[in-house]
Coordinates of C-alpha atoms in Angstrom, one line a residue:
Chain A
M1 CA 13.4 -2.4 31.8
A2 CA 12.7 -2.4 28.1
G3 CA 13.8 -5.7 26.4
K4 CA 13.9 -6.6 22.8
P5 CA 10.7 -6.3 20.8
V6 CA 8.9 -9.6 20.5
L7 CA 7.0 -10.4 17.3
H8 CA 4.1 -12.8 17.7
Y9 CA 3.1 -14.4 14.3
F10 CA 3.2 -17.6 12.4
N11 CA 6.6 -18.8 11.1
L12 CA 5.7 -17.3 7.7
R13 CA 6.4 -14.2 5.6
A14 CA 2.9 -13.4 4.6
R15 CA 2.1 -9.8 5.7
V16 CA 4.7 -9.6 8.4
E17 CA 7.9 -10.0 6.6
S18 CA 8.0 -6.2 6.1
I19 CA 8.1 -5.7 9.8
R20 CA 11.1 -8.1 10.0
W21 CA 12.9 -6.2 7.2
L22 CA 12.3 -2.9 8.9
L23 CA 13.5 -3.9 12.3
A24 CA 16.5 -5.6 10.8
A25 CA 17.4 -2.7 8.6
A26 CA 17.1 -0.4 11.6
G27 CA 19.5 -2.6 13.5
V28 CA 17.0 -3.6 16.1
E29 CA 17.4 -7.1 17.5
F30 CA 14.1 -8.7 18.0
E31 CA 12.7 -12.0 19.3
E32 CA 9.9 -14.1 17.7
K33 CA 7.3 -16.2 19.3
F34 CA 5.8 -18.4 16.6
I35 CA 2.1 -19.4 16.8
E36 CA 2.3 -23.1 16.1
T37 CA -0.9 -24.5 17.7
P38 CA -4.5 -23.4 18.2
E39 CA -3.7 -23.2 21.9
D40 CA -0.8 -20.7 21.3
F41 CA -3.3 -18.4 19.5
E42 CA -6.1 -18.9 22.1
K43 CA -3.7 -17.9 24.9
L44 CA -2.8 -14.6 23.2
R45 CA -6.5 -13.9 22.8
N46 CA -7.6 -14.9 26.2
D47 CA -4.8 -12.9 27.8
G48 CA -6.3 -9.9 26.1
L49 CA -3.1 -9.1 24.2
L50 CA -4.7 -8.8 20.7
M51 CA -6.8 -5.7 20.3
F52 CA -8.7 -7.2 17.3
Q53 CA -8.1 -10.9 18.1
Q54 CA -5.5 -11.0 15.3
V55 CA -1.8 -11.3 14.8
P56 CA 0.8 -9.9 14.1
M57 CA 1.3 -8.4 17.5
V58 CA 4.6 -6.8 18.6
E59 CA 5.4 -6.3 22.2
M60 CA 7.5 -3.1 22.3
D61 CA 8.1 -0.2 24.6
G62 CA 5.6 -1.6 27.1
M63 CA 2.8 -1.9 24.6
N64 CA 1.1 -4.6 22.5
L65 CA 1.2 -3.2 19.0
V66 CA -1.2 -4.6 16.4
Q67 CA -2.1 -3.8 12.7
S68 CA 0.9 -4.1 10.5
R69 CA 0.8 -0.5 9.1
A70 CA 0.6 0.9 12.6
I71 CA 3.6 -1.2 13.6
L72 CA 5.6 -0.2 10.6
N73 CA 4.8 3.5 11.1
Y74 CA 5.8 3.3 14.7
I75 CA 9.1 1.6 14.0
A76 CA 9.9 3.9 11.1
T77 CA 9.3 7.0 13.3
K78 CA 11.2 5.6 16.2
Y79 CA 14.3 4.8 14.1
N80 CA 14.2 7.9 11.9
L81 CA 13.2 6.1 8.8
Y82 CA 10.1 8.2 8.1
G83 CA 11.5 11.4 6.5
K84 CA 12.2 14.7 8.2
D85 CA 8.8 16.4 7.8
V86 CA 5.2 16.0 6.8
K87 CA 5.9 16.3 3.0
E88 CA 8.5 13.6 3.1
R89 CA 6.2 11.4 5.2
L90 CA 3.6 11.9 2.5
L91 CA 5.9 10.8 -0.3
I92 CA 7.0 7.8 1.8
D93 CA 3.4 6.9 2.5
M94 CA 2.4 7.2 -1.2
Y95 CA 5.2 5.0 -2.3
T96 CA 4.8 2.4 0.4
E97 CA 1.1 2.2 -0.2
G98 CA 1.6 1.5 -3.8
M99 CA 4.2 -1.2 -2.9
A100 CA 1.6 -2.7 -0.5
D101 CA -0.9 -3.0 -3.3
L102 CA 1.5 -4.9 -5.5
Y103 CA 2.7 -7.0 -2.6
E104 CA -0.9 -7.9 -1.8
M105 CA -1.2 -9.3 -5.3
F106 CA 1.6 -11.7 -4.6
L107 CA 0.0 -12.7 -1.4
Q108 CA -3.3 -13.3 -3.1
L109 CA -1.7 -15.5 -5.7
I110 CA -0.8 -18.0 -3.0
V111 CA -4.4 -18.6 -2.2
T112 CA -5.8 -18.3 -5.8
P113 CA -7.6 -21.4 -7.1
P114 CA -5.7 -23.3 -9.7
D115 CA -8.1 -22.4 -12.5
Q116 CA -7.6 -18.7 -11.9
K117 CA -3.9 -18.8 -11.4
D118 CA -2.8 -18.1 -15.0
A119 CA -4.9 -15.0 -15.3
K120 CA -3.6 -13.8 -11.9
I121 CA 0.0 -14.3 -12.9
A122 CA -0.5 -12.4 -16.1
L123 CA -2.1 -9.5 -14.2
I124 CA 0.8 -9.4 -11.7
K125 CA 3.3 -9.3 -14.5
D126 CA 1.5 -6.5 -16.2
R127 CA 1.1 -4.4 -13.1
T128 CA 4.7 -5.0 -12.0
K129 CA 6.2 -4.1 -15.4
N130 CA 3.7 -1.4 -16.5
R131 CA 2.5 0.3 -13.3
Y132 CA 4.5 -0.1 -10.2
L133 CA 8.2 -0.6 -11.2
P134 CA 8.0 2.3 -13.7
A135 CA 6.6 4.6 -11.1
F136 CA 9.5 3.9 -8.7
E137 CA 12.1 4.0 -11.4
K138 CA 10.7 7.4 -12.4
V139 CA 11.1 8.7 -8.8
L140 CA 14.7 7.7 -8.7
K141 CA 15.4 9.2 -12.1
S142 CA 13.7 12.4 -11.2
H143 CA 16.2 13.3 -8.5
G144 CA 19.1 11.0 -9.2
Q145 CA 19.6 10.4 -5.6
D146 CA 20.5 7.1 -3.8
Y147 CA 17.2 7.0 -1.8
L148 CA 13.6 7.4 -2.8
V149 CA 12.9 10.3 -0.4
G150 CA 15.0 13.2 1.0
N151 CA 18.3 11.7 0.0
K152 CA 18.2 9.6 3.1
L153 CA 17.4 6.0 3.9
S154 CA 13.7 5.5 4.8
K155 CA 11.0 2.9 5.2
A156 CA 10.3 3.4 1.5
D157 CA 13.8 2.1 0.4
I158 CA 13.7 -0.9 2.7
L159 CA 10.2 -2.0 1.7
L160 CA 11.0 -1.4 -2.0
T161 CA 14.0 -3.6 -1.7
E162 CA 11.9 -6.3 -0.1
L163 CA 9.4 -6.0 -2.9
L164 CA 12.1 -6.2 -5.5
Y165 CA 13.3 -9.5 -4.0
T166 CA 9.7 -10.7 -4.1
V167 CA 9.5 -9.7 -7.8
E168 CA 12.8 -11.4 -8.5
E169 CA 11.7 -14.6 -6.9
F170 CA 8.5 -14.5 -9.0
D171 CA 10.2 -13.7 -12.3
A172 CA 13.6 -12.1 -12.4
S173 CA 13.2 -10.9 -16.0
L174 CA 10.7 -8.3 -14.8
L175 CA 13.5 -6.3 -13.3
A176 CA 15.4 -6.1 -16.5
S177 CA 14.3 -2.7 -17.7
F178 CA 14.8 -0.9 -14.4
P179 CA 18.5 -0.1 -13.9
L180 CA 17.9 2.4 -11.1
L181 CA 15.8 0.0 -9.1
Q182 CA 18.4 -2.7 -9.5
A183 CA 21.0 -0.3 -8.3
L184 CA 18.9 0.6 -5.3
K185 CA 18.3 -3.0 -4.5
A186 CA 22.0 -3.7 -4.6
R187 CA 22.8 -0.6 -2.5
I188 CA 20.3 -1.4 0.2
S189 CA 21.3 -5.0 0.3
N190 CA 24.8 -4.0 1.0
L191 CA 24.0 -2.0 4.1
P192 CA 25.5 -4.0 7.0
N193 CA 22.2 -4.6 8.8
V194 CA 20.4 -5.6 5.7
R195 CA 23.3 -7.8 4.5
K196 CA 23.2 -9.7 7.8
F197 CA 19.4 -10.1 7.4
L198 CA 19.8 -11.6 3.9
Q199 CA 22.3 -14.2 5.0
P200 CA 21.3 -17.8 5.9
G201 CA 20.6 -18.2 9.6
S202 CA 18.9 -14.8 9.9
Q203 CA 15.3 -14.1 10.8
R204 CA 14.3 -13.8 7.2
K205 CA 11.6 -16.3 6.3
P206 CA 11.5 -18.4 3.1
P207 CA 8.8 -17.7 0.5
T208 CA 5.3 -18.4 1.6
T209 CA 3.6 -21.4 0.0
E210 CA 0.0 -22.5 -0.2
K211 CA 0.7 -25.3 2.1
M212 CA 2.1 -23.0 4.8
I213 CA -1.1 -20.8 4.5
E214 CA -3.2 -24.0 4.9
E215 CA -1.4 -24.9 8.1
A216 CA -1.7 -21.4 9.4
R217 CA -5.5 -21.4 8.6
K218 CA -6.0 -24.5 10.8
V219 CA -4.5 -22.6 13.7
F220 CA -6.1 -19.3 13.0
K221 CA -9.4 -20.9 12.0
F222 CA -9.9 -18.3 9.2
Chain B
M1 CA -1.9 30.8 -5.0
A2 CA -3.1 27.7 -3.2
G3 CA -6.8 27.0 -4.0
K4 CA -9.1 24.5 -2.4
P5 CA -8.1 20.9 -2.5
V6 CA -9.6 19.1 -5.5
L7 CA -10.7 15.5 -5.1
H8 CA -10.7 13.3 -8.3
Y9 CA -12.8 10.2 -8.0
F10 CA -16.1 8.6 -9.0
N11 CA -19.3 10.1 -7.6
L12 CA -19.3 7.3 -5.0
R13 CA -18.5 6.6 -1.4
A14 CA -16.4 3.4 -1.9
R15 CA -13.0 3.9 -0.4
V16 CA -12.9 7.7 -0.6
E17 CA -15.7 8.7 1.7
S18 CA -13.3 8.7 4.6
I19 CA -11.3 11.5 2.8
R20 CA -14.5 13.5 2.4
W21 CA -15.4 13.0 6.1
L22 CA -11.9 14.1 7.2
L23 CA -11.7 17.2 5.1
A24 CA -15.2 18.2 6.1
A25 CA -14.6 17.6 9.8
A26 CA -11.4 19.7 9.5
G27 CA -13.5 22.5 8.1
V28 CA -11.7 22.3 4.7
E29 CA -13.7 23.4 1.7
F30 CA -12.9 21.1 -1.2
E31 CA -14.0 20.7 -4.8
E32 CA -14.7 17.5 -6.5
K33 CA -14.1 16.5 -10.1
F34 CA -16.0 13.3 -10.8
V35 CA -14.6 10.7 -13.2
E36 CA -17.8 10.0 -15.2
T37 CA -16.5 8.7 -18.6
P38 CA -13.6 6.6 -19.7
E39 CA -12.2 9.7 -21.3
D40 CA -12.1 11.5 -18.0
F41 CA -10.0 8.7 -16.6
E42 CA -7.7 8.5 -19.7
K43 CA -7.0 12.2 -19.5
L44 CA -5.9 12.0 -15.8
K45 CA -3.6 9.1 -16.7
N46 CA -2.2 10.7 -19.9
D47 CA -1.6 14.0 -18.1
G48 CA 0.7 12.0 -15.8
L49 CA -1.3 13.0 -12.7
L50 CA -1.8 9.5 -11.2
L51 CA 1.4 8.0 -9.8
F52 CA -0.1 4.5 -10.0
Q53 CA -2.7 5.1 -12.7
Q54 CA -5.4 5.1 -10.1
V55 CA -7.9 7.3 -8.3
P56 CA -8.5 8.8 -5.9
M57 CA -6.2 11.7 -6.4
V58 CA -6.3 14.9 -4.4
E59 CA -4.7 18.1 -5.8
M60 CA -3.5 19.8 -2.7
D61 CA -0.7 22.2 -1.7
G62 CA 0.8 22.0 -5.2
M63 CA 0.9 18.2 -5.2
K64 CA -1.0 15.3 -6.7
L65 CA -1.7 13.0 -3.7
V66 CA -2.6 9.4 -4.3
Q67 CA -3.3 6.4 -2.1
S68 CA -6.0 6.9 0.3
R69 CA -4.0 6.2 3.5
A70 CA -1.3 8.6 2.4
I71 CA -4.0 11.2 1.7
L72 CA -5.7 10.7 5.1
N73 CA -2.4 10.8 7.0
Y74 CA -1.4 14.1 5.3
I75 CA -4.7 15.8 5.9
A76 CA -4.7 14.5 9.5
T77 CA -1.2 15.9 10.2
K78 CA -1.9 19.2 8.5
Y79 CA -5.1 19.9 10.5
N80 CA -3.9 18.6 13.8
L81 CA -6.0 15.5 13.8
Y82 CA -3.1 13.0 14.3
G83 CA -2.4 13.2 18.0
K84 CA 0.4 15.1 19.7
D85 CA 3.3 12.6 19.6
V86 CA 4.4 9.2 18.2
K87 CA 2.6 7.2 20.8
E88 CA -0.7 8.9 20.1
R89 CA -0.1 8.5 16.4
L90 CA 0.4 4.8 17.1
L91 CA -2.9 4.4 18.9
I92 CA -4.7 6.4 16.2
D93 CA -3.1 4.2 13.5
M94 CA -4.0 1.0 15.3
Y95 CA -7.6 2.0 15.8
T96 CA -8.0 3.3 12.2
E97 CA -6.4 0.3 10.7
G98 CA -8.9 -1.9 12.6
M99 CA -11.7 0.3 11.3
A100 CA -10.4 0.0 7.8
D101 CA -10.5 -3.8 8.0
L102 CA -14.2 -3.7 9.0
Y103 CA -15.0 -1.0 6.5
E104 CA -13.4 -3.1 3.8
M105 CA -15.8 -6.0 4.6
F106 CA -18.7 -3.6 3.8
I107 CA -17.2 -2.5 0.6
Q108 CA -16.5 -6.2 -0.4
L109 CA -20.2 -6.9 0.2
T110 CA -21.1 -4.7 -2.8
V111 CA -19.0 -6.9 -5.1
T112 CA -19.9 -10.3 -3.5
P113 CA -21.6 -12.8 -5.8
P114 CA -25.2 -13.4 -4.8
D115 CA -24.7 -17.0 -3.7
Q116 CA -22.1 -15.9 -1.2
I117 CA -23.9 -12.8 0.2
D118 CA -25.7 -14.4 3.1
A119 CA -22.5 -15.9 4.5
K120 CA -20.7 -12.6 4.0
I121 CA -23.5 -10.7 5.9
A122 CA -23.3 -13.2 8.8
L123 CA -19.6 -12.7 9.0
I124 CA -19.8 -8.9 9.0
K125 CA -22.4 -9.0 11.8
D126 CA -20.2 -11.3 13.8
R127 CA -17.1 -9.2 13.3
T128 CA -18.9 -6.0 14.0
K129 CA -20.6 -7.2 17.2
N130 CA -17.9 -9.4 18.6
R131 CA -14.6 -8.0 17.4
Y132 CA -14.5 -4.4 16.3
L133 CA -17.2 -2.5 18.2
P134 CA -16.2 -4.1 21.5
A135 CA -12.6 -3.1 21.0
F136 CA -13.5 0.6 20.5
E137 CA -16.1 0.6 23.3
K138 CA -13.4 -0.8 25.6
V139 CA -11.0 2.1 24.6
L140 CA -13.6 4.7 25.5
K141 CA -14.5 2.9 28.7
S142 CA -10.8 2.6 29.7
H143 CA -10.3 6.4 30.0
G144 CA -13.8 7.7 30.1
Q145 CA -12.9 10.6 27.8
D146 CA -14.9 12.1 24.9
Y147 CA -12.4 11.1 22.3
L148 CA -10.5 7.9 21.5
V149 CA -7.0 9.3 21.9
G150 CA -5.4 12.0 23.9
N151 CA -8.7 13.7 25.0
K152 CA -8.7 15.5 21.7
L153 CA -10.5 15.1 18.4
S154 CA -8.5 13.1 15.9
K155 CA -8.8 11.2 12.7
A156 CA -9.7 8.2 14.8
D157 CA -13.0 9.8 16.1
I158 CA -14.0 11.0 12.7
L159 CA -13.4 7.7 10.9
L160 CA -15.1 5.8 13.7
T161 CA -18.1 8.0 13.4
E162 CA -18.2 7.3 9.7
L163 CA -17.9 3.6 10.4
L164 CA -20.7 3.7 12.9
Y165 CA -23.0 5.3 10.4
T166 CA -22.1 2.6 7.9
V167 CA -22.9 -0.1 10.5
E168 CA -26.2 1.7 11.3
E169 CA -27.2 1.7 7.7
F170 CA -26.4 -2.0 7.5
D171 CA -28.2 -3.0 10.7
A172 CA -28.9 -0.5 13.4
S173 CA -29.4 -3.2 16.0
L174 CA -25.7 -3.9 16.0
L175 CA -25.0 -0.6 17.8
A176 CA -27.4 -1.5 20.6
S177 CA -25.0 -2.8 23.2
F178 CA -22.4 0.0 22.8
P179 CA -23.5 3.1 24.7
L180 CA -20.2 4.8 24.6
L181 CA -19.9 4.4 20.8
Q182 CA -23.4 5.8 20.4
A183 CA -22.5 8.8 22.5
L184 CA -19.3 9.4 20.6
K185 CA -21.3 9.2 17.3
T186 CA -23.7 11.8 18.5
R187 CA -21.0 14.0 19.9
I188 CA -19.0 14.0 16.7
S189 CA -22.1 14.4 14.6
N190 CA -22.9 17.6 16.5
L191 CA -19.6 19.3 15.7
P192 CA -20.5 22.2 13.4
N193 CA -18.4 21.0 10.5
V194 CA -19.7 17.5 10.7
K195 CA -23.3 18.5 11.2
K196 CA -23.0 20.5 7.9
F197 CA -21.5 17.6 6.1
L198 CA -24.3 15.3 7.3
Q199 CA -27.1 17.6 6.0
P200 CA -28.7 17.2 2.7
G201 CA -26.8 19.1 0.1
G202 CA -23.4 18.3 1.8
Q203 CA -20.7 16.5 -0.1
R204 CA -21.5 13.2 1.6
K205 CA -22.4 10.6 -0.9
P206 CA -25.2 8.0 -0.7
P207 CA -24.5 4.4 0.1
T208 CA -22.5 2.5 -2.6
T209 CA -24.5 -0.2 -4.4
A210 CA -23.2 -3.1 -6.5
K211 CA -24.6 -1.3 -9.6
M212 CA -22.5 1.8 -8.8
M213 CA -19.4 -0.3 -8.5
E214 CA -20.1 -2.0 -11.8
E215 CA -20.5 1.4 -13.6
A216 CA -17.3 2.7 -12.0
R217 CA -15.4 -0.4 -13.1
K218 CA -16.3 0.2 -16.7
L219 CA -14.7 3.6 -16.6
V220 CA -11.3 2.3 -15.6
K221 CA -10.9 -0.7 -17.9
P222 CA -7.3 -1.7 -17.1

């Protein structure tokens, strides 16, 4: 009997928060098994559950899914959040890959040495304001619809909303000149499943700090 | 009238060689417009052809595709190289994302500072021999078929073959203990379209050097 999906990862956002957002937005209840000690991690490896000896891993539909993009694509397809045809999938992929590039910059900032931080912060602000947010604002403006692709909720809207919260936490003023993005963020946040996820007590994780990464590194030995 | 796809990039392998491999293996003739001067790049940007102000960009089916994963997924779907259903797509995604992680290490090597190169090389050898190649050898062993997924040629086989050539160029001895991978590499290389691609005069690019990356960087001053 298929149970709830089980997500194996650290008790962190890092690169896995997108998976939590997508499952939550799709209304899928899931469990989490946090890796908290080196032994937790060794056990997963020794049991042969991690194809590339890495987490995240999601137990779902009788399989052990690894690689966050593969996991996100599978969930999106299963819950009809991946567009209706190959062209919509293409647009969703183009947009979410751009989002992943910006998101990665935020992740890298956490582990950037202090003497390089200011330059990194300046670059992130520039890219956010002049490259990524304008691109997505333009998409919404071009069709005037409530969702990025195909006038229907998709992985792209959910991951964009997550990214906009990340930008807001970093520097809320960056969102100021993007009214359509702000409207989308509000709209998606008000979907019942998303609203529940955004409330205290949900599975949403707090922002990742350098200290958290340090702790995870000791377990992961990376 | 739809013409051949046109790939806009530098005259480099870097992260775009996978696109060339996939198009070639699918038997799709394509043109290339190399970005060779800062003006080439400015023109693409100013003409609004680059969603995120970046290359690669592929003109195809009346669209301007960006983001290499989006491009690869679109080509794979269009030419039936993406499995027959969502579960095969999942496997293909898991495998190709693992391949991309290893491939990225090779690309990073070309921009690694000299004092860190030895450590990087040692890590690549370890990951290749102990993490990635065993994972793919195990897949082939598990079903004994000629292709990684669904007993049919897919994006996964083509990108794995590309990766194995990259490993071979780096250190051929790393392939020694993986007979099934060697056999797959040979089999895929003998497909008519791939054989043509691998011959001198094909659109395959020579290995990327640090100098080539430096030159390309100058063209896209942020």
